[in-house]
Coordinates of C-alpha atoms in Angstrom, one line a residue:
X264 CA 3.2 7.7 15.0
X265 CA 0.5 9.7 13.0
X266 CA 0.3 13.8 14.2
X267 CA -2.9 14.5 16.4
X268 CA -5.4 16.1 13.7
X269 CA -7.0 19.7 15.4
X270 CA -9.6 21.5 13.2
X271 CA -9.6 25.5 13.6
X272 CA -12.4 27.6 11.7
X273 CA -9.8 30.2 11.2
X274 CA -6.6 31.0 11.2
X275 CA -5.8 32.7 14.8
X276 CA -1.9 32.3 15.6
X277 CA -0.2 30.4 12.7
X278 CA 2.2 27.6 13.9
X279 CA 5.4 28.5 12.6
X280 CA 4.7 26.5 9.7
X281 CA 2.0 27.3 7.3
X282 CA 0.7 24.9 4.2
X283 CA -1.5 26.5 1.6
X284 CA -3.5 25.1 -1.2
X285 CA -3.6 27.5 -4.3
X286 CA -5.4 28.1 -7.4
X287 CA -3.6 29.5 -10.2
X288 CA -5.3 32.5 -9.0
X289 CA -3.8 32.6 -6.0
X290 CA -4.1 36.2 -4.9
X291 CA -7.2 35.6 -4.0
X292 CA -6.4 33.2 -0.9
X293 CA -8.7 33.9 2.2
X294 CA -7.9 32.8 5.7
X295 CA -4.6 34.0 6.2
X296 CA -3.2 37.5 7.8
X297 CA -2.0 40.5 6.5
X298 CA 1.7 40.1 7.6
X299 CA 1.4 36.2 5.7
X300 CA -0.4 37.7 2.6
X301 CA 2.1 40.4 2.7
X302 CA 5.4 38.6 2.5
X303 CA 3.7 35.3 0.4
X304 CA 3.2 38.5 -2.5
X305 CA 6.9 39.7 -2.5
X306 CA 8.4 36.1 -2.8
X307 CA 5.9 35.0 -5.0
X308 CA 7.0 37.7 -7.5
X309 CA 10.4 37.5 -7.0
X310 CA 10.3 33.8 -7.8
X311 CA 7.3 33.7 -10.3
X312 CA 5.3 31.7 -8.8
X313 CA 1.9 31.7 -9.7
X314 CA 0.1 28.6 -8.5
X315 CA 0.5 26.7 -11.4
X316 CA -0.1 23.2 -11.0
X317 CA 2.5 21.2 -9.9
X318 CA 4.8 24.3 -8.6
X319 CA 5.8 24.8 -4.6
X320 CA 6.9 27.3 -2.8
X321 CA 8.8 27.0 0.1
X322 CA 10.1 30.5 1.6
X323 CA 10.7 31.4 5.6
X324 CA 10.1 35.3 7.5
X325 CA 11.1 36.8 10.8
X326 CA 7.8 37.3 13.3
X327 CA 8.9 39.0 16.3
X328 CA 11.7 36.6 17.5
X329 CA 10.2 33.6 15.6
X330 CA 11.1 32.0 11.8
X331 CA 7.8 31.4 10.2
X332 CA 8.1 29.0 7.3
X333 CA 4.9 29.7 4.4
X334 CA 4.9 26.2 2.1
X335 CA 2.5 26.9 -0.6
X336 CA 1.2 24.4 -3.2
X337 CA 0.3 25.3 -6.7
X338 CA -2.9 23.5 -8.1
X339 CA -3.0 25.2 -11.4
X340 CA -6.9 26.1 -12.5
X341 CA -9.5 24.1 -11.0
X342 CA -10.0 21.8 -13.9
X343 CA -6.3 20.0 -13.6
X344 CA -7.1 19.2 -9.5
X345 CA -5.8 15.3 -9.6
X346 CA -6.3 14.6 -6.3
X347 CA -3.7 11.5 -6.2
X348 CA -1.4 14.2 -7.2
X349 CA -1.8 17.3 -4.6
X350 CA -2.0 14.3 -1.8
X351 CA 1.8 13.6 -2.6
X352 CA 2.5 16.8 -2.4
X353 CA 1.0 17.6 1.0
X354 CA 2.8 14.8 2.2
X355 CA 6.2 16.4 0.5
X356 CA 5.5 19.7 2.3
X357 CA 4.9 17.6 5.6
X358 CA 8.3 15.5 5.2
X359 CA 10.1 19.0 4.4
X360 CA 8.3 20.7 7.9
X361 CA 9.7 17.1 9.5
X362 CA 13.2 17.8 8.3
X363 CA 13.5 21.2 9.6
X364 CA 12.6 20.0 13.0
X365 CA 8.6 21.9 13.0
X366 CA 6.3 20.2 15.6
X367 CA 3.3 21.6 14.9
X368 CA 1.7 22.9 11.4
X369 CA -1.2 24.9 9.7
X370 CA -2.7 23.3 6.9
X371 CA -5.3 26.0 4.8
X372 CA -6.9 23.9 2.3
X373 CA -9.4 25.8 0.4
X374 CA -8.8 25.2 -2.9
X375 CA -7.8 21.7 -3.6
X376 CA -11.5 20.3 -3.4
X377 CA -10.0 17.4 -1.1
X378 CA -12.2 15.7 1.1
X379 CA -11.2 16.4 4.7
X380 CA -10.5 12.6 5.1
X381 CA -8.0 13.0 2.0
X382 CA -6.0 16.0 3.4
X383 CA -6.1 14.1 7.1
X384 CA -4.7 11.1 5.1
X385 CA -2.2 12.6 3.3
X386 CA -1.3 14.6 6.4
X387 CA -0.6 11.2 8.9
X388 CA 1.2 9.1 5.8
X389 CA 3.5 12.3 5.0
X390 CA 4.4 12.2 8.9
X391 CA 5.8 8.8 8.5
X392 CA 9.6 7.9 9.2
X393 CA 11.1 4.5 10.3
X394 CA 13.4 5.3 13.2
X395 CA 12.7 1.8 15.6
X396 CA 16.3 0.5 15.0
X397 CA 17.8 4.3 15.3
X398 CA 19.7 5.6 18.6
X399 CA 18.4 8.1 20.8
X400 CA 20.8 10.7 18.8
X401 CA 18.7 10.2 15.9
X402 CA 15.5 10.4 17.4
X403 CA 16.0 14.2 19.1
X404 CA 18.1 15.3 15.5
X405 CA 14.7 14.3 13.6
X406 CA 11.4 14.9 16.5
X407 CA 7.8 13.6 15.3
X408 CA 5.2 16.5 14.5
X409 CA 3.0 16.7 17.7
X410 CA -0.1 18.8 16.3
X411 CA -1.5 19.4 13.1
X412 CA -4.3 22.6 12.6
X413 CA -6.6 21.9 9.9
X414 CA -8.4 24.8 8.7
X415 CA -11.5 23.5 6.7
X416 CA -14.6 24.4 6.8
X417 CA -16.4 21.0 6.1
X418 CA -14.4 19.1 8.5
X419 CA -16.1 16.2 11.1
X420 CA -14.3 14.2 13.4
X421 CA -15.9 10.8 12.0
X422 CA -14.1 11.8 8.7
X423 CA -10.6 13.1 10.3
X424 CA -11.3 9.7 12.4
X425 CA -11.5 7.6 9.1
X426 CA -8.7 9.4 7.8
X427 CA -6.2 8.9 10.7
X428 CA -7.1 5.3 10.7
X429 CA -6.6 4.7 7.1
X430 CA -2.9 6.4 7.9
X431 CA -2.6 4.1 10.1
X432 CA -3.2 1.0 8.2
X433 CA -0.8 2.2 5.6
X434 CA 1.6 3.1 8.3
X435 CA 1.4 -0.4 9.8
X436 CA 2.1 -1.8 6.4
X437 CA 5.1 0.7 5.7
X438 CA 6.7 -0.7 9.4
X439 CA 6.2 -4.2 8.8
X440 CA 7.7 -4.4 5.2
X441 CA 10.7 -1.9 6.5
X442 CA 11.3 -4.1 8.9
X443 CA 14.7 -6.4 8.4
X444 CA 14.1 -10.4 7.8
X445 CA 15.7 -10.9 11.3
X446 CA 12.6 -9.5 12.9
X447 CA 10.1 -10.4 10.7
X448 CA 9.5 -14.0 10.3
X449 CA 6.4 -16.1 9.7
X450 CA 5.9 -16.4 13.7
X451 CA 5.3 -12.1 12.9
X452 CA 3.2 -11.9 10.7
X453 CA 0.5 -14.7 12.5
X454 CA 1.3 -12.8 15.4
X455 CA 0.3 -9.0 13.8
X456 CA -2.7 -11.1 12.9
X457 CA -4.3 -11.9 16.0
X458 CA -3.4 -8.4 16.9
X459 CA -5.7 -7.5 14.7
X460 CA -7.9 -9.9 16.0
X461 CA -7.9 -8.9 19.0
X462 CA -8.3 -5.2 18.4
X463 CA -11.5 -5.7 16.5
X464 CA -13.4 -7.0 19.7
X465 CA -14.9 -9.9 17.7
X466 CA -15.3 -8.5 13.9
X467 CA -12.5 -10.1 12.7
X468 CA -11.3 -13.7 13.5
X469 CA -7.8 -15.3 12.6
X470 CA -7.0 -19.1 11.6
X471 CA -3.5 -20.2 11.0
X472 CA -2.6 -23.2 9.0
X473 CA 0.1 -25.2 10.6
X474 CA 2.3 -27.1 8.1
X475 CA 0.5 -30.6 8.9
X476 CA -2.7 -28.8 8.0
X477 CA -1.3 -27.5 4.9
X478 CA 0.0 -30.7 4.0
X479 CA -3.2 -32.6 4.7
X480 CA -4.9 -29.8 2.6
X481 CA -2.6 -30.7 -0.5
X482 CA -0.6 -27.7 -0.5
X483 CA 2.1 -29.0 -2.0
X484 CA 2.9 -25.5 -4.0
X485 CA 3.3 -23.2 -0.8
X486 CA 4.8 -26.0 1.3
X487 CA 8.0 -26.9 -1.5
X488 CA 8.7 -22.8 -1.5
X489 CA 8.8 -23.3 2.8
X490 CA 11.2 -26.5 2.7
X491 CA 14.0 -24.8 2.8
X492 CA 13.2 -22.8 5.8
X493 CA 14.3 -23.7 9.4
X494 CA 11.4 -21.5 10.6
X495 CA 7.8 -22.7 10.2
X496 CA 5.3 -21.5 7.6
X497 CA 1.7 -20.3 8.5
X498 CA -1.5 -20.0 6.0
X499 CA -2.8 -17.4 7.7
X500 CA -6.9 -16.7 7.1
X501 CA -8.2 -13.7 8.5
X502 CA -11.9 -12.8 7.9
X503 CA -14.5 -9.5 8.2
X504 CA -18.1 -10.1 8.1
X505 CA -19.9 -7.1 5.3
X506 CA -23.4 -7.0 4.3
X507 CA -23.5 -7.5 0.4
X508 CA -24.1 -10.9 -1.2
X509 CA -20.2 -11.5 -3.1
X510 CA -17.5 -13.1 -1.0
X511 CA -13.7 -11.3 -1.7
X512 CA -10.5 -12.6 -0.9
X513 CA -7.4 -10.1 -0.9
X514 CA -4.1 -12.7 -1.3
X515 CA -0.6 -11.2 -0.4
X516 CA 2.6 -12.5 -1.3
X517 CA 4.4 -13.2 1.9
X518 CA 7.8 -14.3 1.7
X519 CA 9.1 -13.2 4.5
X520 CA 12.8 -13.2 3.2
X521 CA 14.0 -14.7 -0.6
X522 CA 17.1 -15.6 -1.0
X523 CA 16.0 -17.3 -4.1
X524 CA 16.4 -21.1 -2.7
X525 CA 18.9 -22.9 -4.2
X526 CA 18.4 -20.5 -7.3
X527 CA 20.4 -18.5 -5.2
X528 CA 20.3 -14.6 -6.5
X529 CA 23.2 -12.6 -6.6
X530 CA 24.1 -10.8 -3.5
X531 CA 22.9 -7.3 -4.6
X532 CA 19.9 -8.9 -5.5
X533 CA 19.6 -10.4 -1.9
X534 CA 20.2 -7.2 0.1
X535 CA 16.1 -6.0 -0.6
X536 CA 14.5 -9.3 -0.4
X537 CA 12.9 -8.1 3.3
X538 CA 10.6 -6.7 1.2
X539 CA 9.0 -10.0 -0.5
X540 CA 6.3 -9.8 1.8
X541 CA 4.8 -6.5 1.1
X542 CA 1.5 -7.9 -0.5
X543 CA 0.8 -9.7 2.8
X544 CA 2.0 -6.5 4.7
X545 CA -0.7 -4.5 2.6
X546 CA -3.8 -7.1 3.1
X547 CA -2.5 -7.0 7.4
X548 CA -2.9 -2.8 7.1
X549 CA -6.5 -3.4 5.4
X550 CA -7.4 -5.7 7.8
X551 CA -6.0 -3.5 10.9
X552 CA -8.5 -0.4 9.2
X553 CA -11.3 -2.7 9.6
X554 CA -10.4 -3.9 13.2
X555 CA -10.3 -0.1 14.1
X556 CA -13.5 1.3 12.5
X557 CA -15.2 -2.0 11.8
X558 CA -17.3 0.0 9.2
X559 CA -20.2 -1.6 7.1
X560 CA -18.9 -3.4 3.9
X561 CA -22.0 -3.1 1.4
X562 CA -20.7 -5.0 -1.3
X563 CA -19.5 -7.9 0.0
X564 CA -20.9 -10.4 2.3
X565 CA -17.3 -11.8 3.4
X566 CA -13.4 -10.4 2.7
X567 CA -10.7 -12.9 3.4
X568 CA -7.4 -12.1 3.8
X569 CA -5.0 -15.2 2.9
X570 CA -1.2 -14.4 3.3
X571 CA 0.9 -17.9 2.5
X572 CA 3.8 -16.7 4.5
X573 CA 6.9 -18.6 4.8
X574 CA 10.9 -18.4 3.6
X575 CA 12.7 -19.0 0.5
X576 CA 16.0 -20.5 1.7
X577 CA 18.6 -22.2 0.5
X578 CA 19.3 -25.7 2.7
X579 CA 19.8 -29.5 2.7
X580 CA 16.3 -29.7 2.2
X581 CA 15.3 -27.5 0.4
X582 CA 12.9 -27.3 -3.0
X583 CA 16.0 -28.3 -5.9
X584 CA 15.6 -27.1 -9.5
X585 CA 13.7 -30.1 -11.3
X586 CA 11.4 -30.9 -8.6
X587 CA 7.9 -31.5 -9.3
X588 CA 5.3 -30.2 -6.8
X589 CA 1.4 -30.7 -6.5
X590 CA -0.5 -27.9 -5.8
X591 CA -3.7 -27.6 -3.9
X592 CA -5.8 -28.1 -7.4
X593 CA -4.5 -31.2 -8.1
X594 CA -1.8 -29.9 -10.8
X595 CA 1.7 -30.7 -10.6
X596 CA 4.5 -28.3 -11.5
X597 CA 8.2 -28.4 -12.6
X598 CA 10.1 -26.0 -10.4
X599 CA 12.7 -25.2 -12.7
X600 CA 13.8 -22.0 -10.8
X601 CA 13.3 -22.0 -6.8
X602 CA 13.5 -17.8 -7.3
X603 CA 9.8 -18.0 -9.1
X604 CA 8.4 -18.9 -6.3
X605 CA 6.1 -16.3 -5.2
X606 CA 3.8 -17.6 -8.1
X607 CA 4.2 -21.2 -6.0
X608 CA 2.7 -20.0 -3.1
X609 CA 0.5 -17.7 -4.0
X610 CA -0.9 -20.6 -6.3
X611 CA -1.9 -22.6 -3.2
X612 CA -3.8 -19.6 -1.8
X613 CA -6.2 -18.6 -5.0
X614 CA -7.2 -21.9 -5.3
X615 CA -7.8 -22.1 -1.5
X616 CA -9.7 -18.7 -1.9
X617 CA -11.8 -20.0 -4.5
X618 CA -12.1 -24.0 -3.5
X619 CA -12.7 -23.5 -0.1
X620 CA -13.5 -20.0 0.6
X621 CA -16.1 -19.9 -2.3
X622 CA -14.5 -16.4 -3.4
X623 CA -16.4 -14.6 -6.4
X624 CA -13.9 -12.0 -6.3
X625 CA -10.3 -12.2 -5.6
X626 CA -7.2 -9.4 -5.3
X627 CA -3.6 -10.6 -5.2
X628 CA -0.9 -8.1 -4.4
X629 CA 2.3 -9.4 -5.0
X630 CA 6.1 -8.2 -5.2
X631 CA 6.2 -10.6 -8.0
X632 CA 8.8 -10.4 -10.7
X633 CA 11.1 -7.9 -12.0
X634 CA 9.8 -8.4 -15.0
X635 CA 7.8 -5.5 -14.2
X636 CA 9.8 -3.1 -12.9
X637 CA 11.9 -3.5 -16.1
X638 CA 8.5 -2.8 -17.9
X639 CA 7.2 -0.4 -16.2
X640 CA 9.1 1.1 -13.6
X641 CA 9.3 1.7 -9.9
X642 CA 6.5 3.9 -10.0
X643 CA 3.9 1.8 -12.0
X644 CA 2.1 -1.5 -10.6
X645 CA 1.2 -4.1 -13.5
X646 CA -2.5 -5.4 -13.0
X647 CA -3.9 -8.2 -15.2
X648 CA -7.1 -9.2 -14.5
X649 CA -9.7 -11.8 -16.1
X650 CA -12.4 -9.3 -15.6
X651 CA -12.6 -6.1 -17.1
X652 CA -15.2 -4.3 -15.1
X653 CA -14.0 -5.5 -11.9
X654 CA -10.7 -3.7 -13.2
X655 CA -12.8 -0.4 -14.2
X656 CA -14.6 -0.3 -10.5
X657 CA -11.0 -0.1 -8.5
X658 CA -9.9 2.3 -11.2
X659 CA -11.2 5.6 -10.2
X660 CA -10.0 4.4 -6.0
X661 CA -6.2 3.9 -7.3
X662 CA -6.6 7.2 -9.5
X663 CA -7.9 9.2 -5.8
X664 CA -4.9 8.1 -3.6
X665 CA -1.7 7.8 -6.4
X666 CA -1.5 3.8 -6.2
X667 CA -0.8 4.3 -9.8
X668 CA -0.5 0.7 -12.0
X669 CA -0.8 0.1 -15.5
X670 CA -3.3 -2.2 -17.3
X671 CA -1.3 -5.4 -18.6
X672 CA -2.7 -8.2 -21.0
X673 CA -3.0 -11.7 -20.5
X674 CA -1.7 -12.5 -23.4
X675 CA -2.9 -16.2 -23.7
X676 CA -0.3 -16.8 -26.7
X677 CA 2.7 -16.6 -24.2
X678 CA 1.1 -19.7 -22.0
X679 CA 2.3 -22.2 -24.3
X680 CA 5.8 -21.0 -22.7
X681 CA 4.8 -22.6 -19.2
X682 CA 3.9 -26.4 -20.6
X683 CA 6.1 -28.6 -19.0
X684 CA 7.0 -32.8 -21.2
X685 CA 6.8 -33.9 -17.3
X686 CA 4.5 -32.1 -15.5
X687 CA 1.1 -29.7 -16.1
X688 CA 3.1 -26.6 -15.9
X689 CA 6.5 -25.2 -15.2
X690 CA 7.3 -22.6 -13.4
X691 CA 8.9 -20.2 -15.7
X692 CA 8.6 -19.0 -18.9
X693 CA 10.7 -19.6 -22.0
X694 CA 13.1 -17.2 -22.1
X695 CA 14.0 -13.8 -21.0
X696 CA 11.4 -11.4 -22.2
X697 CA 7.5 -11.3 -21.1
X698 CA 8.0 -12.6 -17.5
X699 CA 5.4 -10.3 -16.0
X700 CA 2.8 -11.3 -18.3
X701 CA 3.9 -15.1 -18.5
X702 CA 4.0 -15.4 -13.9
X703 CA 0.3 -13.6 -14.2
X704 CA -0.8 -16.2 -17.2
X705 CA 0.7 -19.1 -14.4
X706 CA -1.6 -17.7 -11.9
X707 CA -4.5 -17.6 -14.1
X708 CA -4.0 -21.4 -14.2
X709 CA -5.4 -21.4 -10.5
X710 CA -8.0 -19.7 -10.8
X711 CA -11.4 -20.8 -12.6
X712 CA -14.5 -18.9 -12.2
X713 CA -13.8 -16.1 -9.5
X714 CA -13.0 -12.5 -10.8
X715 CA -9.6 -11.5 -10.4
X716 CA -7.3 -9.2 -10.1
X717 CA -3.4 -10.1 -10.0
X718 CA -1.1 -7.0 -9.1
X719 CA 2.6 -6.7 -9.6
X720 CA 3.8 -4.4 -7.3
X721 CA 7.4 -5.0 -7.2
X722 CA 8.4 -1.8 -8.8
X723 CA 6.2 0.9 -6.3
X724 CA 6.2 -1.6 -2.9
X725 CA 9.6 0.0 -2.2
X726 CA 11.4 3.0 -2.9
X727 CA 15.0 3.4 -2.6
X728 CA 14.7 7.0 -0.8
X729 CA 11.8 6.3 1.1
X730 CA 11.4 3.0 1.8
X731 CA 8.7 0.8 2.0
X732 CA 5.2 2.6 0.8
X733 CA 2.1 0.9 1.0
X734 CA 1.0 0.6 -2.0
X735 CA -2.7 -0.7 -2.4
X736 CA -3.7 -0.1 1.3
X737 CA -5.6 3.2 1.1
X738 CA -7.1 2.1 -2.2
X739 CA -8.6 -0.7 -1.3
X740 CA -9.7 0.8 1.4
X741 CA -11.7 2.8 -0.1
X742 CA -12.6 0.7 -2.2
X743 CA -14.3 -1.9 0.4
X744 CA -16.1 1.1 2.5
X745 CA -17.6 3.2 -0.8
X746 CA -18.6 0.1 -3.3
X747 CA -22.3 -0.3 -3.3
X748 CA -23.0 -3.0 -5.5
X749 CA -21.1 -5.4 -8.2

């Protein structure tokens, strides 16, 4: 649940905990009260800070009977301002004031050049805890901030509205991937869908593919990765109606739990595999932002969300190691390891966006190999994309709000490695190095004219200390609502 957002002009009686933005010339700061100004000086010399960028401070003071806590956040000079970077740290200071058991805050940003929609959004996501499965014990040991004060002089509630809202989206996102495999089936996702649906009084609609309708498509790719599964798999379609002229498809990954089929991984591998869904998770949060604002897209005439959701299990009948399946294009494909399949499924559903949606632009997000967190990281996304500019335009978005990735080549060289002497393709590469690159070059094979992006996001989807984060939600966001033209 996302703080209720309150904007003051000034400062009158500080909650008891105070966040402050601050230039390297911090002495400067206006808006806050003697007694504040007085005891920020004497810890800020005692422990040097100056307001360099990247530096916090984090000190607490007697008032009257009360413990005032002053969290101040260093920008450095006005010139080094990243504003992906002093988001994360609001939300640090927030998740610090949520430790220490603060339920309502002062914010003072009047130095960070944030838009009041950036500070509200960094506000409600740094607010975020998972706590449905915890006991009442847990719940009153770690309270939810009730009130936030926002002290900014350009602020309007249709921004703090837009802001709370694309919290929310990410939130949503953050839940559902969080959420454990035993709660989160196909049957939940179609079901989060027509939520959605329904909360957007008309603007967006929801069709679900049943297996028969998949099968009578020619989905053969999605449906060989479902096999396995004693629960039913969904094509979900969901669709928002913009203004422009292009038609955009976001495609998730959503595998809903992988065990890796009968490629079983090993059992540490296993225990994260909830998480194999968090592409589909991120296109459901977009799609919930535009249910709740239903703002006007001006670059885009249609955006389809497409999440292929289903399980990987291991079974009697499930998909063996061998098999040859025939995707939705017509080519067939050796599965020589059931645990690539993500690349299966997510096959199906670029053709389907291009084929039969028409797409001229497409986005998959996909926890897709480890490939790239070996690579890269857990903090870095891989993107390949057949398009350059379409790759410059989301640039500056994922540069704004911290979805960080770094620009990989489709380096057609390593294709050769996916020929198959039975089939079109196979599903892996030849050996152990390159996977990233050689799963994107397999998905390039399902794609002809369309403009695409392909993002690996198996390294930032999930942190180990924080859980699930969203990655891609708030970007894209932005991205639909502020593109003009393409």
């Amino acid at each position: 649940m996302t703080p209720n957002i309150h904007i003051r002009e000034t400062l009158a009686k500080p909650s008891l905990f105070l966040i402050i933005t601050a230039l390297q010339g911090y002495k400067q700061l206006k808006g806050i009260d003697s007694e504040i100004y007085k005891n920020l000086q004497v810890k800020a010399k005692k422990d040097e800070f100056s307001g360099k960028k990247g530096e916090t401070l984090h000190f607490e003071y007697i008032s009257g009977s009360e413990v005032r806590h002053i969290y101040v956040i260093g920008l450095g000079e006005k010139k080094q301002i990243q504003e992906g970077q002093v988001r994360s740290k609001i939300e640090e200071a927030i998740q610090t004031a949520r430790k220490i058991k603060i339920s309502e805050i002062d914010v003072i940003d009047e130095a960070s050049g944030l838009s009041v929609r950036s500070v509200v959004e960094a506000i409600s996501i740094g607010s975020y805890s998972f706590d449905r499965f915890m006991g009442t014990d847990h719940k009153k040991k770690h309270p939810s901030i009730r009130n936030v004060y926002l002290t900014k002089t350009d602020s309007t509630q249709t921004e703090i509205e837009k802001g709370v809202q694309t919290a929310n989206a990410q939130l949503l996102t953050r839940d559902l991937v969080n959420t454990p495999a035993s709660h989160m089936h196909p049957e939940v996702m179609l079901k989060h869908a027509l939520e959605i649906e329904k909360k957007s009084k008309g603007t967006v609609s929801v069709k679900a593919l049943s297996k028969s309708d998949c099968e009578k498509l020619g989905m053969g790719a999605f449906l060989g990765v479902a096999e396995g599964s004693d629960r039913p798999a969904y094509f979900i379609v969901l669709h928002y109606k913009g203004t422009g002229k292009k038609i955009l498809s976001l495609v998730g990954k959503s595998i809903t739990f992988d065990s890796g089929g009968l490629s079983l991984k090993p059992s540490e591998g296993m225990m994260d595999m909830k998480i194999d869904m968090a592409g589909g998770a991120s296109v459901l949060g977009i799609f919930d932002y535009l249910a709740s604002l239903r703002p006007q897209i001006h670059a885009f005439s249609d955006i389809y969300g497409l999440l292929p959701a289903c399980e990987n299990m291991p079974s009697g009948k499930a998909m063996k190691p061998g098999d040859i399946v025939t995707a939705l294009n017509g080519k067939t494909i050796e599965v020589l390891n059931t645990d690539a399949e993500g690349r299966l499924a997510l096959a199906d559903a670029l053709v389907y966006a291009e084929k039969n949606l028409k797409s001229d632009y497409i986005i998959d997000l996909a926890t897709l190999t480890g490939a790239c967190v070996v690579a890269l990281g857990s903090d870095l996304a891989g993107l390949f994309s057949n398009n350059t500019q379409f790759e410059k335009l989301y640039k500056p978005y994922t540069e704004r709000v911290g979805d960080i990735y770094w620009q990989m080549p489709l380096q057609q060289t390593y294709a050769k490695q996916m020929k198959s002497k039975i089939a079109d393709l196979k599903n892996i590469g030849g050996g152990r190095y390159g996977g990233a690159i050689t799963a994107a070059l397999f998905l390039q094979e399902f794609v002809e004219k369309a403009h695409w992006m392909h993002i690996d996001i198996a390294g930032p989807a999930h942190k180990d200390s924080g859980g699930a984060t969203g990655w891609g939600v708030v970007s894209i966001i932005h991205f639909l609502e502020e593109q003009k033209d393409l």
